[in-house]
PDB file of C-alpha atoms in Angstrom:
ATOM      1  CA  MET A 279       9.586  32.574  -4.000  1.00  0.00           C
ATOM      2  CA  ARG A 280       8.942  28.758  -3.959  1.00  0.00           C
ATOM      3  CA  ILE A 281       6.803  28.908  -1.125  1.00  0.00           C
ATOM      4  CA  ALA A 282       4.629  31.789  -2.415  1.00  0.00           C
ATOM      5  CA  PHE A 283       4.266  30.142  -5.601  1.00  0.00           C
ATOM      6  CA  TYR A 284       3.080  26.945  -3.928  1.00  0.00           C
ATOM      7  CA  PHE A 285       0.698  28.946  -1.783  1.00  0.00           C
ATOM      8  CA  LEU A 286      -0.837  30.713  -4.890  1.00  0.00           C
ATOM      9  CA  LEU A 287      -1.171  27.565  -6.834  1.00  0.00           C
ATOM     10  CA  LYS A 288      -3.025  25.642  -3.790  1.00  0.00           C
ATOM     11  CA  GLN A 289      -5.433  28.640  -3.520  1.00  0.00           C
ATOM     12  CA  TYR A 290      -6.204  28.698  -7.357  1.00  0.00           C
ATOM     13  CA  CYS A 291      -6.724  24.817  -7.268  1.00  0.00           C
ATOM     14  CA  ARG A 292      -9.198  25.269  -4.163  1.00  0.00           C
ATOM     15  CA  LEU A 293     -11.139  27.826  -6.157  1.00  0.00           C
ATOM     16  CA  ALA A 294     -11.087  25.770  -9.367  1.00  0.00           C
ATOM     17  CA  LEU A 295     -12.466  22.545  -7.338  1.00  0.00           C
ATOM     18  CA  TYR A 296     -15.256  24.766  -5.926  1.00  0.00           C
ATOM     19  CA  PHE A 297     -16.357  25.576  -9.596  1.00  0.00           C
ATOM     20  CA  PHE A 298     -15.601  22.272 -10.897  1.00  0.00           C
ATOM     21  CA  TYR A 299     -17.808  20.284  -8.249  1.00  0.00           C
ATOM     22  CA  ARG A 300     -21.417  20.858  -7.347  1.00  0.00           C
ATOM     23  CA  LYS A 301     -20.405  19.619  -3.753  1.00  0.00           C
ATOM     24  CA  TRP A 302     -16.942  18.972  -2.421  1.00  0.00           C
ATOM     25  CA  GLN A 303     -17.253  17.936   1.221  1.00  0.00           C
ATOM     26  CA  VAL A 304     -14.526  17.036   3.605  1.00  0.00           C
ATOM     27  CA  GLN A 305     -14.685  14.814   6.746  1.00  0.00           C
ATOM     28  CA  GLY A 306     -12.161  14.051   9.523  1.00  0.00           C
ATOM     29  CA  LYS A 307      -9.984  17.035   9.329  1.00  0.00           C
ATOM     30  CA  GLU A 308      -9.635  16.941  13.147  1.00  0.00           C
ATOM     31  CA  ASN A 309      -7.779  13.564  12.723  1.00  0.00           C
ATOM     32  CA  ILE A 310      -4.862  15.203  10.981  1.00  0.00           C
ATOM     33  CA  PRO A 311      -2.142  15.781  13.654  1.00  0.00           C
ATOM     34  CA  PRO A 312       0.806  18.130  13.675  1.00  0.00           C
ATOM     35  CA  GLY A 313       4.119  16.477  13.053  1.00  0.00           C
ATOM     36  CA  PRO A 314       5.519  13.650  10.536  1.00  0.00           C
ATOM     37  CA  VAL A 315       2.295  12.322   8.661  1.00  0.00           C
ATOM     38  CA  ILE A 316       1.976   9.822   5.687  1.00  0.00           C
ATOM     39  CA  PHE A 317      -1.284  10.319   4.020  1.00  0.00           C
ATOM     40  CA  VAL A 318      -2.215   6.962   2.271  1.00  0.00           C
ATOM     41  CA  ALA A 319      -5.302   7.455  -0.113  1.00  0.00           C
ATOM     42  CA  ASN A 320      -7.117   5.150  -2.682  1.00  0.00           C
ATOM     43  CA  HIS A 321      -6.531   6.012  -6.183  1.00  0.00           C
ATOM     44  CA  GLN A 322      -9.394   6.406  -8.675  1.00  0.00           C
ATOM     45  CA  ASN A 323      -8.711   9.527 -10.638  1.00  0.00           C
ATOM     46  CA  ALA A 324      -5.152   9.986 -12.110  1.00  0.00           C
ATOM     47  CA  PHE A 325      -4.884  13.709 -11.521  1.00  0.00           C
ATOM     48  CA  LEU A 326      -7.484  15.083  -9.155  1.00  0.00           C
ATOM     49  CA  ASP A 327      -6.841  12.610  -6.446  1.00  0.00           C
ATOM     50  CA  ALA A 328      -3.534  14.381  -5.418  1.00  0.00           C
ATOM     51  CA  VAL A 329      -5.384  17.901  -5.940  1.00  0.00           C
ATOM     52  CA  LEU A 330      -8.141  17.069  -3.739  1.00  0.00           C
ATOM     53  CA  VAL A 331      -6.299  15.663  -0.825  1.00  0.00           C
ATOM     54  CA  SER A 332      -3.705  18.553  -0.726  1.00  0.00           C
ATOM     55  CA  CYS A 333      -6.649  21.086  -1.081  1.00  0.00           C
ATOM     56  CA  SER A 334      -8.648  19.442   1.581  1.00  0.00           C
ATOM     57  CA  THR A 335      -6.058  20.117   4.276  1.00  0.00           C
ATOM     58  CA  GLN A 336      -3.993  22.902   5.725  1.00  0.00           C
ATOM     59  CA  ARG A 337      -0.933  20.455   5.614  1.00  0.00           C
ATOM     60  CA  ASN A 338       1.229  20.709   2.283  1.00  0.00           C
ATOM     61  CA  PRO A 339       2.096  17.041   1.496  1.00  0.00           C
ATOM     62  CA  TRP A 340       5.003  16.116  -0.713  1.00  0.00           C
ATOM     63  CA  PHE A 341       3.945  13.624  -3.615  1.00  0.00           C
ATOM     64  CA  LEU A 342       5.777  10.617  -4.735  1.00  0.00           C
ATOM     65  CA  THR A 343       6.169  10.996  -8.525  1.00  0.00           C
ATOM     66  CA  ARG A 344       6.994   8.566 -11.261  1.00  0.00           C
ATOM     67  CA  ALA A 345      10.586   9.225 -12.085  1.00  0.00           C
ATOM     68  CA  SER A 346      10.099   9.322 -15.741  1.00  0.00           C
ATOM     69  CA  VAL A 347       8.141  12.473 -15.412  1.00  0.00           C
ATOM     70  CA  PHE A 348      11.631  14.125 -14.335  1.00  0.00           C
ATOM     71  CA  GLY A 349      14.169  14.725 -16.909  1.00  0.00           C
ATOM     72  CA  LYS A 350      15.127  18.380 -18.208  1.00  0.00           C
ATOM     73  CA  SER A 351      16.589  20.765 -15.475  1.00  0.00           C
ATOM     74  CA  TRP A 352      13.786  23.344 -15.815  1.00  0.00           C
ATOM     75  CA  SER A 353      11.225  20.855 -15.188  1.00  0.00           C
ATOM     76  CA  ASN A 354      12.937  19.319 -12.152  1.00  0.00           C
ATOM     77  CA  VAL A 355      12.902  22.806 -10.807  1.00  0.00           C
ATOM     78  CA  LEU A 356       9.286  23.169 -11.448  1.00  0.00           C
ATOM     79  CA  LEU A 357       8.196  19.755 -10.188  1.00  0.00           C
ATOM     80  CA  GLY A 358      10.320  20.467  -6.965  1.00  0.00           C
ATOM     81  CA  TRP A 359       8.391  23.649  -6.453  1.00  0.00           C
ATOM     82  CA  LEU A 360       5.303  21.453  -6.782  1.00  0.00           C
ATOM     83  CA  ARG A 361       6.506  19.449  -3.844  1.00  0.00           C
ATOM     84  CA  MET A 362       7.049  16.301  -6.226  1.00  0.00           C
ATOM     85  CA  ILE A 363       9.684  13.910  -5.542  1.00  0.00           C
ATOM     86  CA  PRO A 364      11.058  11.102  -8.194  1.00  0.00           C
ATOM     87  CA  VAL A 365      10.174   7.612  -7.266  1.00  0.00           C
ATOM     88  CA  TYR A 366      12.546   4.967  -9.031  1.00  0.00           C
ATOM     89  CA  ARG A 367      11.291   1.367  -9.538  1.00  0.00           C
ATOM     90  CA  PHE A 368      13.074  -1.823 -10.269  1.00  0.00           C
ATOM     91  CA  ARG A 369      11.732  -1.818 -13.834  1.00  0.00           C
ATOM     92  CA  ASP A 370      13.388   1.566 -14.537  1.00  0.00           C
ATOM     93  CA  GLY A 371      16.666  -0.165 -14.712  1.00  0.00           C
ATOM     94  CA  PHE A 372      19.577  -1.478 -12.364  1.00  0.00           C
ATOM     95  CA  ALA A 373      20.969   2.096 -12.274  1.00  0.00           C
ATOM     96  CA  SER A 374      17.762   3.391 -10.837  1.00  0.00           C
ATOM     97  CA  LEU A 375      18.333   1.308  -7.569  1.00  0.00           C
ATOM     98  CA  ARG A 376      20.984   3.611  -6.118  1.00  0.00           C
ATOM     99  CA  LYS A 377      18.589   6.480  -6.883  1.00  0.00           C
ATOM    100  CA  SER A 378      15.808   4.777  -5.187  1.00  0.00           C
ATOM    101  CA  GLU A 379      17.958   4.430  -2.036  1.00  0.00           C
ATOM    102  CA  GLN A 380      18.450   8.190  -2.032  1.00  0.00           C
ATOM    103  CA  ALA A 381      14.796   8.820  -2.551  1.00  0.00           C
ATOM    104  CA  MET A 382      14.092   6.712   0.382  1.00  0.00           C
ATOM    105  CA  GLU A 383      16.481   8.754   2.527  1.00  0.00           C
ATOM    106  CA  ARG A 384      14.904  12.035   1.417  1.00  0.00           C
ATOM    107  CA  PHE A 385      11.572  10.770   2.496  1.00  0.00           C
ATOM    108  CA  THR A 386      12.950   9.863   5.823  1.00  0.00           C
ATOM    109  CA  ASP A 387      14.388  13.326   6.167  1.00  0.00           C
ATOM    110  CA  LEU A 388      11.089  15.020   5.475  1.00  0.00           C
ATOM    111  CA  LEU A 389       9.307  13.110   8.168  1.00  0.00           C
ATOM    112  CA  GLN A 390      12.139  13.788  10.483  1.00  0.00           C
ATOM    113  CA  ARG A 391      11.614  17.602   9.752  1.00  0.00           C
ATOM    114  CA  GLY A 392       7.921  17.030  10.729  1.00  0.00           C
ATOM    115  CA  GLU A 393       6.608  17.274   7.030  1.00  0.00           C
ATOM    116  CA  SER A 394       3.726  15.200   5.379  1.00  0.00           C
ATOM    117  CA  ILE A 395       3.958  12.903   2.370  1.00  0.00           C
ATOM    118  CA  LEU A 396       1.025  11.640   0.160  1.00  0.00           C
ATOM    119  CA  ILE A 397       1.131   8.201  -1.230  1.00  0.00           C
ATOM    120  CA  PHE A 398      -1.392   6.257  -3.163  1.00  0.00           C
ATOM    121  CA  GLY A 399      -0.933   2.979  -1.675  1.00  0.00           C
ATOM    122  CA  GLU A 400      -2.477   0.925  -4.479  1.00  0.00           C
ATOM    123  CA  GLY A 401       0.395   2.002  -6.773  1.00  0.00           C
ATOM    124  CA  ASN A 402      -1.571   2.853  -9.799  1.00  0.00           C
ATOM    125  CA  HIS A 403      -5.061   4.261 -10.349  1.00  0.00           C
ATOM    126  CA  ALA A 404      -8.237   2.351 -11.569  1.00  0.00           C
ATOM    127  CA  GLU A 405     -11.703   3.798 -12.289  1.00  0.00           C
ATOM    128  CA  ARG A 406     -13.544   1.636 -10.073  1.00  0.00           C
ATOM    129  CA  TRP A 407     -15.266   1.868  -6.556  1.00  0.00           C
ATOM    130  CA  THR A 408     -12.795  -0.849  -5.401  1.00  0.00           C
ATOM    131  CA  LEU A 409     -10.038  -0.784  -2.911  1.00  0.00           C
ATOM    132  CA  ARG A 410      -7.157  -2.962  -4.485  1.00  0.00           C
ATOM    133  CA  PRO A 411      -4.570  -4.458  -2.382  1.00  0.00           C
ATOM    134  CA  LEU A 412      -2.053  -1.965  -0.886  1.00  0.00           C
ATOM    135  CA  GLN A 413       1.620  -1.995  -1.678  1.00  0.00           C
ATOM    136  CA  LYS A 414       4.198  -1.804   1.132  1.00  0.00           C
ATOM    137  CA  GLY A 415       6.007   1.089  -0.065  1.00  0.00           C
ATOM    138  CA  PHE A 416       4.485   3.458   2.439  1.00  0.00           C
ATOM    139  CA  ALA A 417       4.812   1.201   5.390  1.00  0.00           C
ATOM    140  CA  ARG A 418       8.622   0.723   4.659  1.00  0.00           C
ATOM    141  CA  ILE A 419       9.121   4.433   4.414  1.00  0.00           C
ATOM    142  CA  ALA A 420       7.291   4.704   7.742  1.00  0.00           C
ATOM    143  CA  ILE A 421       9.150   1.936   9.752  1.00  0.00           C
ATOM    144  CA  ASP A 422      12.629   3.017   8.217  1.00  0.00           C
ATOM    145  CA  SER A 423      11.935   6.668   9.440  1.00  0.00           C
ATOM    146  CA  GLU A 424      11.206   5.263  12.914  1.00  0.00           C
ATOM    147  CA  GLU A 425      14.189   3.023  13.025  1.00  0.00           C
ATOM    148  CA  LYS A 426      16.367   5.859  12.312  1.00  0.00           C
ATOM    149  CA  SER A 427      14.992   7.754  15.035  1.00  0.00           C
ATOM    150  CA  ASN A 428      14.954   4.841  17.577  1.00  0.00           C
ATOM    151  CA  TRP A 429      11.230   4.715  17.495  1.00  0.00           C
ATOM    152  CA  ARG A 430      10.785   8.184  18.849  1.00  0.00           C
ATOM    153  CA  LEU A 431       9.851  10.145  15.653  1.00  0.00           C
ATOM    154  CA  GLY A 432       5.981   9.556  16.133  1.00  0.00           C
ATOM    155  CA  VAL A 433       5.135   9.142  12.547  1.00  0.00           C
ATOM    156  CA  LYS A 434       1.337   8.797  12.016  1.00  0.00           C
ATOM    157  CA  ILE A 435      -0.422   7.207   9.053  1.00  0.00           C
ATOM    158  CA  ILE A 436      -3.600   8.788   7.923  1.00  0.00           C
ATOM    159  CA  PRO A 437      -6.045   6.756   5.643  1.00  0.00           C
ATOM    160  CA  VAL A 438      -7.698   8.942   3.176  1.00  0.00           C
ATOM    161  CA  GLY A 439     -10.910   8.033   1.383  1.00  0.00           C
ATOM    162  CA  LEU A 440     -11.863   9.550  -1.874  1.00  0.00           C
ATOM    163  CA  GLN A 441     -15.347   8.844  -2.949  1.00  0.00           C
ATOM    164  CA  TYR A 442     -16.584  10.115  -6.333  1.00  0.00           C
ATOM    165  CA  ASP A 443     -20.134  10.182  -7.570  1.00  0.00           C
ATOM    166  CA  GLU A 444     -18.628  10.583 -10.996  1.00  0.00           C
ATOM    167  CA  LEU A 445     -15.103  10.567 -11.803  1.00  0.00           C
ATOM    168  CA  HIS A 446     -14.681  12.986 -14.572  1.00  0.00           C
ATOM    169  CA  GLN A 447     -18.104  14.880 -14.704  1.00  0.00           C
ATOM    170  CA  SER A 448     -18.032  18.402 -13.724  1.00  0.00           C
ATOM    171  CA  GLY A 449     -21.007  19.515 -11.398  1.00  0.00           C
ATOM    172  CA  SER A 450     -20.726  16.102  -9.635  1.00  0.00           C
ATOM    173  CA  ARG A 451     -19.977  15.470  -5.979  1.00  0.00           C
ATOM    174  CA  VAL A 452     -16.756  14.173  -4.165  1.00  0.00           C
ATOM    175  CA  LEU A 453     -16.242  13.320  -0.478  1.00  0.00           C
ATOM    176  CA  VAL A 454     -12.755  13.436   0.932  1.00  0.00           C
ATOM    177  CA  SER A 455     -12.491  11.393   4.346  1.00  0.00           C
ATOM    178  CA  PHE A 456      -9.570  11.558   6.694  1.00  0.00           C
ATOM    179  CA  GLY A 457      -9.429   8.516   8.808  1.00  0.00           C
ATOM    180  CA  LYS A 458      -8.080   8.068  12.409  1.00  0.00           C
ATOM    181  CA  PRO A 459      -4.290   8.318  12.767  1.00  0.00           C
ATOM    182  CA  ILE A 460      -2.206   5.056  12.991  1.00  0.00           C
ATOM    183  CA  THR A 461       0.716   5.203  15.060  1.00  0.00           C
ATOM    184  CA  VAL A 462       3.478   3.550  13.378  1.00  0.00           C
ATOM    185  CA  GLY A 463       5.602   2.928  16.501  1.00  0.00           C
ATOM    186  CA  SER A 464       3.086   0.813  18.158  1.00  0.00           C
ATOM    187  CA  ASP A 465       3.925  -2.150  16.233  1.00  0.00           C
ATOM    188  CA  ASN A 466       7.491  -2.128  17.462  1.00  0.00           C
ATOM    189  CA  THR A 467       6.052  -3.149  20.933  1.00  0.00           C
ATOM    190  CA  ILE A 468       4.259  -6.035  19.423  1.00  0.00           C
ATOM    191  CA  THR A 469       7.021  -7.706  17.364  1.00  0.00           C
ATOM    192  CA  THR A 470      10.515  -7.011  16.089  1.00  0.00           C
ATOM    193  CA  ASP A 471      10.361  -8.958  12.883  1.00  0.00           C
ATOM    194  CA  LYS A 472      10.214  -6.262  10.122  1.00  0.00           C
ATOM    195  CA  ASN A 473       7.937  -8.155   7.649  1.00  0.00           C
ATOM    196  CA  LYS A 474       5.565  -8.685  10.288  1.00  0.00           C
ATOM    197  CA  GLN A 475       5.729  -4.880  11.124  1.00  0.00           C
ATOM    198  CA  LEU A 476       5.108  -4.129   7.237  1.00  0.00           C
ATOM    199  CA  ASN A 477       2.089  -6.481   7.131  1.00  0.00           C
ATOM    200  CA  ASN A 478       0.557  -5.263  10.266  1.00  0.00           C
ATOM    201  CA  LEU A 479       0.765  -1.608   9.069  1.00  0.00           C
ATOM    202  CA  VAL A 480      -0.665  -2.398   5.645  1.00  0.00           C
ATOM    203  CA  GLN A 481      -3.496  -4.424   7.255  1.00  0.00           C
ATOM    204  CA  LYS A 482      -4.416  -1.551   9.630  1.00  0.00           C
ATOM    205  CA  THR A 483      -4.199   1.017   6.796  1.00  0.00           C
ATOM    206  CA  THR A 484      -6.344  -1.411   4.574  1.00  0.00           C
ATOM    207  CA  GLU A 485      -8.953  -1.749   7.358  1.00  0.00           C
ATOM    208  CA  GLY A 486      -9.036   2.202   7.932  1.00  0.00           C
ATOM    209  CA  LEU A 487      -9.503   2.882   4.107  1.00  0.00           C
ATOM    210  CA  LYS A 488     -12.366   0.475   3.827  1.00  0.00           C
ATOM    211  CA  THR A 489     -14.631   2.498   6.170  1.00  0.00           C
ATOM    212  CA  LEU A 490     -13.883   5.561   4.244  1.00  0.00           C
ATOM    213  CA  MET A 491     -15.224   4.406   0.554  1.00  0.00           C
ATOM    214  CA  VAL A 492     -17.552   2.286  -1.239  1.00  0.00           C
ATOM    215  CA  ASN A 493     -15.639  -1.018  -2.106  1.00  0.00           C
ATOM    216  CA  LEU A 494     -17.579  -3.092  -4.547  1.00  0.00           C
ATOM    217  CA  GLY A 495     -14.759  -5.589  -4.964  1.00  0.00           C
ATOM    218  CA  SER A 496     -13.312  -6.933  -8.164  1.00  0.00           C
ATOM    219  CA  VAL A 497     -15.295  -9.996  -9.035  1.00  0.00           C
ATOM    220  CA  ASP A 498     -17.829  -9.345 -11.659  1.00  0.00           C
ATOM    221  CA  TYR A 499     -17.501  -5.721 -10.937  1.00  0.00           C
ATOM    222  CA  ALA A 500     -19.450  -4.226 -13.905  1.00  0.00           C
ATOM    223  CA  ALA A 501     -22.582  -6.213 -13.163  1.00  0.00           C
ATOM    224  CA  ARG A 502     -22.203  -5.491  -9.310  1.00  0.00           C
ATOM    225  CA  ALA A 503     -21.845  -1.816  -9.970  1.00  0.00           C
ATOM    226  CA  ARG A 504     -24.813  -1.602 -12.270  1.00  0.00           C
ATOM    227  CA  TYR A 505     -27.099  -3.297  -9.614  1.00  0.00           C
ATOM    228  CA  PHE A 506     -25.754  -1.244  -6.885  1.00  0.00           C
ATOM    229  CA  LEU A 507     -26.609   1.890  -8.616  1.00  0.00           C
ATOM    230  CA  SER A 508     -30.038   0.611  -9.482  1.00  0.00           C
ATOM    231  CA  GLN A 509     -30.725   0.311  -5.821  1.00  0.00           C
ATOM    232  CA  ARG A 510     -29.008   3.439  -4.644  1.00  0.00           C
ATOM    233  CA  THR A 511     -30.884   6.487  -3.179  1.00  0.00           C
ATOM    234  CA  ILE A 512     -29.233  10.000  -3.471  1.00  0.00           C
ATOM    235  CA  LYS A 513     -28.591  11.648  -0.123  1.00  0.00           C
ATOM    236  CA  LYS A 514     -27.882  15.518   0.109  1.00  0.00           C
ATOM    237  CA  ASP A 515     -25.027  15.033   2.714  1.00  0.00           C
ATOM    238  CA  LEU A 516     -22.197  13.131   1.321  1.00  0.00           C
ATOM    239  CA  VAL A 517     -21.095  11.483   4.711  1.00  0.00           C
ATOM    240  CA  GLU A 518     -24.663  10.442   5.107  1.00  0.00           C
ATOM    241  CA  GLN A 519     -24.545   9.210   1.630  1.00  0.00           C
ATOM    242  CA  LEU A 520     -21.409   7.181   2.468  1.00  0.00           C
ATOM    243  CA  ARG A 521     -22.782   5.434   5.271  1.00  0.00           C
ATOM    244  CA  TYR A 522     -26.041   4.693   3.288  1.00  0.00           C
ATOM    245  CA  ASP A 523     -24.021   3.229   0.637  1.00  0.00           C
ATOM    246  CA  GLU A 524     -22.093   1.012   2.978  1.00  0.00           C
ATOM    247  CA  GLN A 525     -25.347  -0.251   4.429  1.00  0.00           C
ATOM    248  CA  LEU A 526     -26.791  -0.843   0.851  1.00  0.00           C
ATOM    249  CA  LEU A 527     -23.684  -2.820  -0.029  1.00  0.00           C
ATOM    250  CA  LEU A 528     -24.216  -5.034   3.109  1.00  0.00           C
ATOM    251  CA  SER A 529     -27.679  -5.710   2.254  1.00  0.00           C
ATOM    252  CA  LEU A 530     -27.001  -6.521  -1.318  1.00  0.00           C
ATOM    253  CA  GLU A 531     -24.369  -8.995  -0.173  1.00  0.00           C
ATOM    254  CA  SER A 532     -26.654 -10.613   2.277  1.00  0.00           C
ATOM    255  CA  GLY A 533     -29.419 -10.814  -0.328  1.00  0.00           C
ATOM    256  CA  ASN A 534     -31.878  -8.751   2.126  1.00  0.00           C
ATOM    257  CA  THR A 535     -33.205  -6.230  -0.440  1.00  0.00           C
ATOM    258  CA  ARG A 536     -35.692  -6.104  -3.163  1.00  0.00           C
ATOM    259  CA  GLU A 537     -34.900  -4.591  -6.652  1.00  0.00           C
ATOM    260  CA  LYS A 538     -36.251  -1.361  -7.345  1.00  0.00           C
ATOM    261  CA  PRO A 539     -37.567  -0.389 -10.961  1.00  0.00           C
ATOM    262  CA  HIS A 540     -34.358   0.514 -12.788  1.00  0.00           C
ATOM    263  CA  VAL A 541     -34.582   4.124 -13.610  1.00  0.00           C
ATOM    264  CA  LYS A 542     -31.576   5.383 -16.006  1.00  0.00           C
ATOM    265  CA  ASN A 543     -30.920   8.965 -14.596  1.00  0.00           C
ATOM    266  CA  ASN A 544     -28.168  10.863 -15.981  1.00  0.00           C
ATOM    267  CA  SER A 545     -25.727   9.572 -13.243  1.00  0.00           C
ATOM    268  CA  THR A 546     -26.396   6.042 -14.031  1.00  0.00           C
ATOM    269  CA  ILE A 547     -25.990   6.437 -17.706  1.00  0.00           C
ATOM    270  CA  ARG A 548     -22.811   8.178 -17.281  1.00  0.00           C
ATOM    271  CA  PHE A 549     -21.323   5.796 -14.832  1.00  0.00           C
ATOM    272  CA  SER A 550     -22.482   2.895 -16.971  1.00  0.00           C
ATOM    273  CA  GLY A 551     -20.843   4.154 -20.004  1.00  0.00           C
ATOM    274  CA  MET A 552     -17.547   4.484 -17.891  1.00  0.00           C
ATOM    275  CA  LEU A 553     -17.807   0.783 -16.859  1.00  0.00           C
ATOM    276  CA  THR A 554     -17.567  -0.214 -20.523  1.00  0.00           C
ATOM    277  CA  SER A 555     -13.990   1.493 -20.811  1.00  0.00           C
ATOM    278  CA  ILE A 556     -12.578   0.620 -17.558  1.00  0.00           C
ATOM    279  CA  GLN A 557      -8.746   0.251 -17.828  1.00  0.00           C
ATOM    280  CA  PHE A 558      -5.933  -0.267 -15.460  1.00  0.00           C
ATOM    281  CA  CYS A 559      -3.188   2.505 -16.185  1.00  0.00           C
ATOM    282  CA  ARG A 560       0.364   2.883 -14.752  1.00  0.00           C
ATOM    283  CA  GLU A 561       0.188   6.554 -13.513  1.00  0.00           C
ATOM    284  CA  ALA A 562       2.781   8.948 -11.984  1.00  0.00           C
ATOM    285  CA  LEU A 563       1.611   8.736  -8.313  1.00  0.00           C
ATOM    286  CA  TYR A 564       2.050   6.000  -5.861  1.00  0.00           C
TER     287      TYR A 564
END
């Protein structure tokens, strides 16, 4: 019954996404291997990010979910059916530390069974075209799982880039990009220092994500975003759009472009309005 419920819900969400977005495009599905996988995605939209990643692949990932969402027994059962696992953090209190260890053991068990996990490496969501520093949680889960299997498990990390034209507007466009798999065990042949292994894995994943999204940075973001949009040309294909946007960003940073007359189309107006109300929120999913 649990499997049937999840399957039906996933099909319903896919159908809803096709109606919500004017264009929903996916690239890189061929990069998703069988076996244990950790999807690490950027996090710009609190709810839709998880739905988009799950519905863009035939894999059925488990989600790391803020522990405070769990509480009542009936809700715990429902969230479990949705493949959500509670994550306990230090700020949740000293008593949560043991539960955190139990959660880590469950993540390891899932990977050893060949399952997939979805983690938002930035730790919370922010409504910006920016990749913020990744936390080490996903790397720790991956390395701990490999250590327990004597580095024979074969865990792969898949960077996932989510690129929205507009974050909350129906009839807009979104690109989901699955990057090249990163083999966790390869770091064991380079160094046995766990901190270095963690840092190497975070760095590789960060580099992978940067090629899958527009990254405007965090310095003077509002002004940079408005200027970027004023120079932007809309492309029909979203993969082509991403490559164009990346080249445009490089040109803007090097000063090798001339400013076009600024025309406030609907997309620019909506995005500019969003910029005035940007806020960083602690959300449920890692």
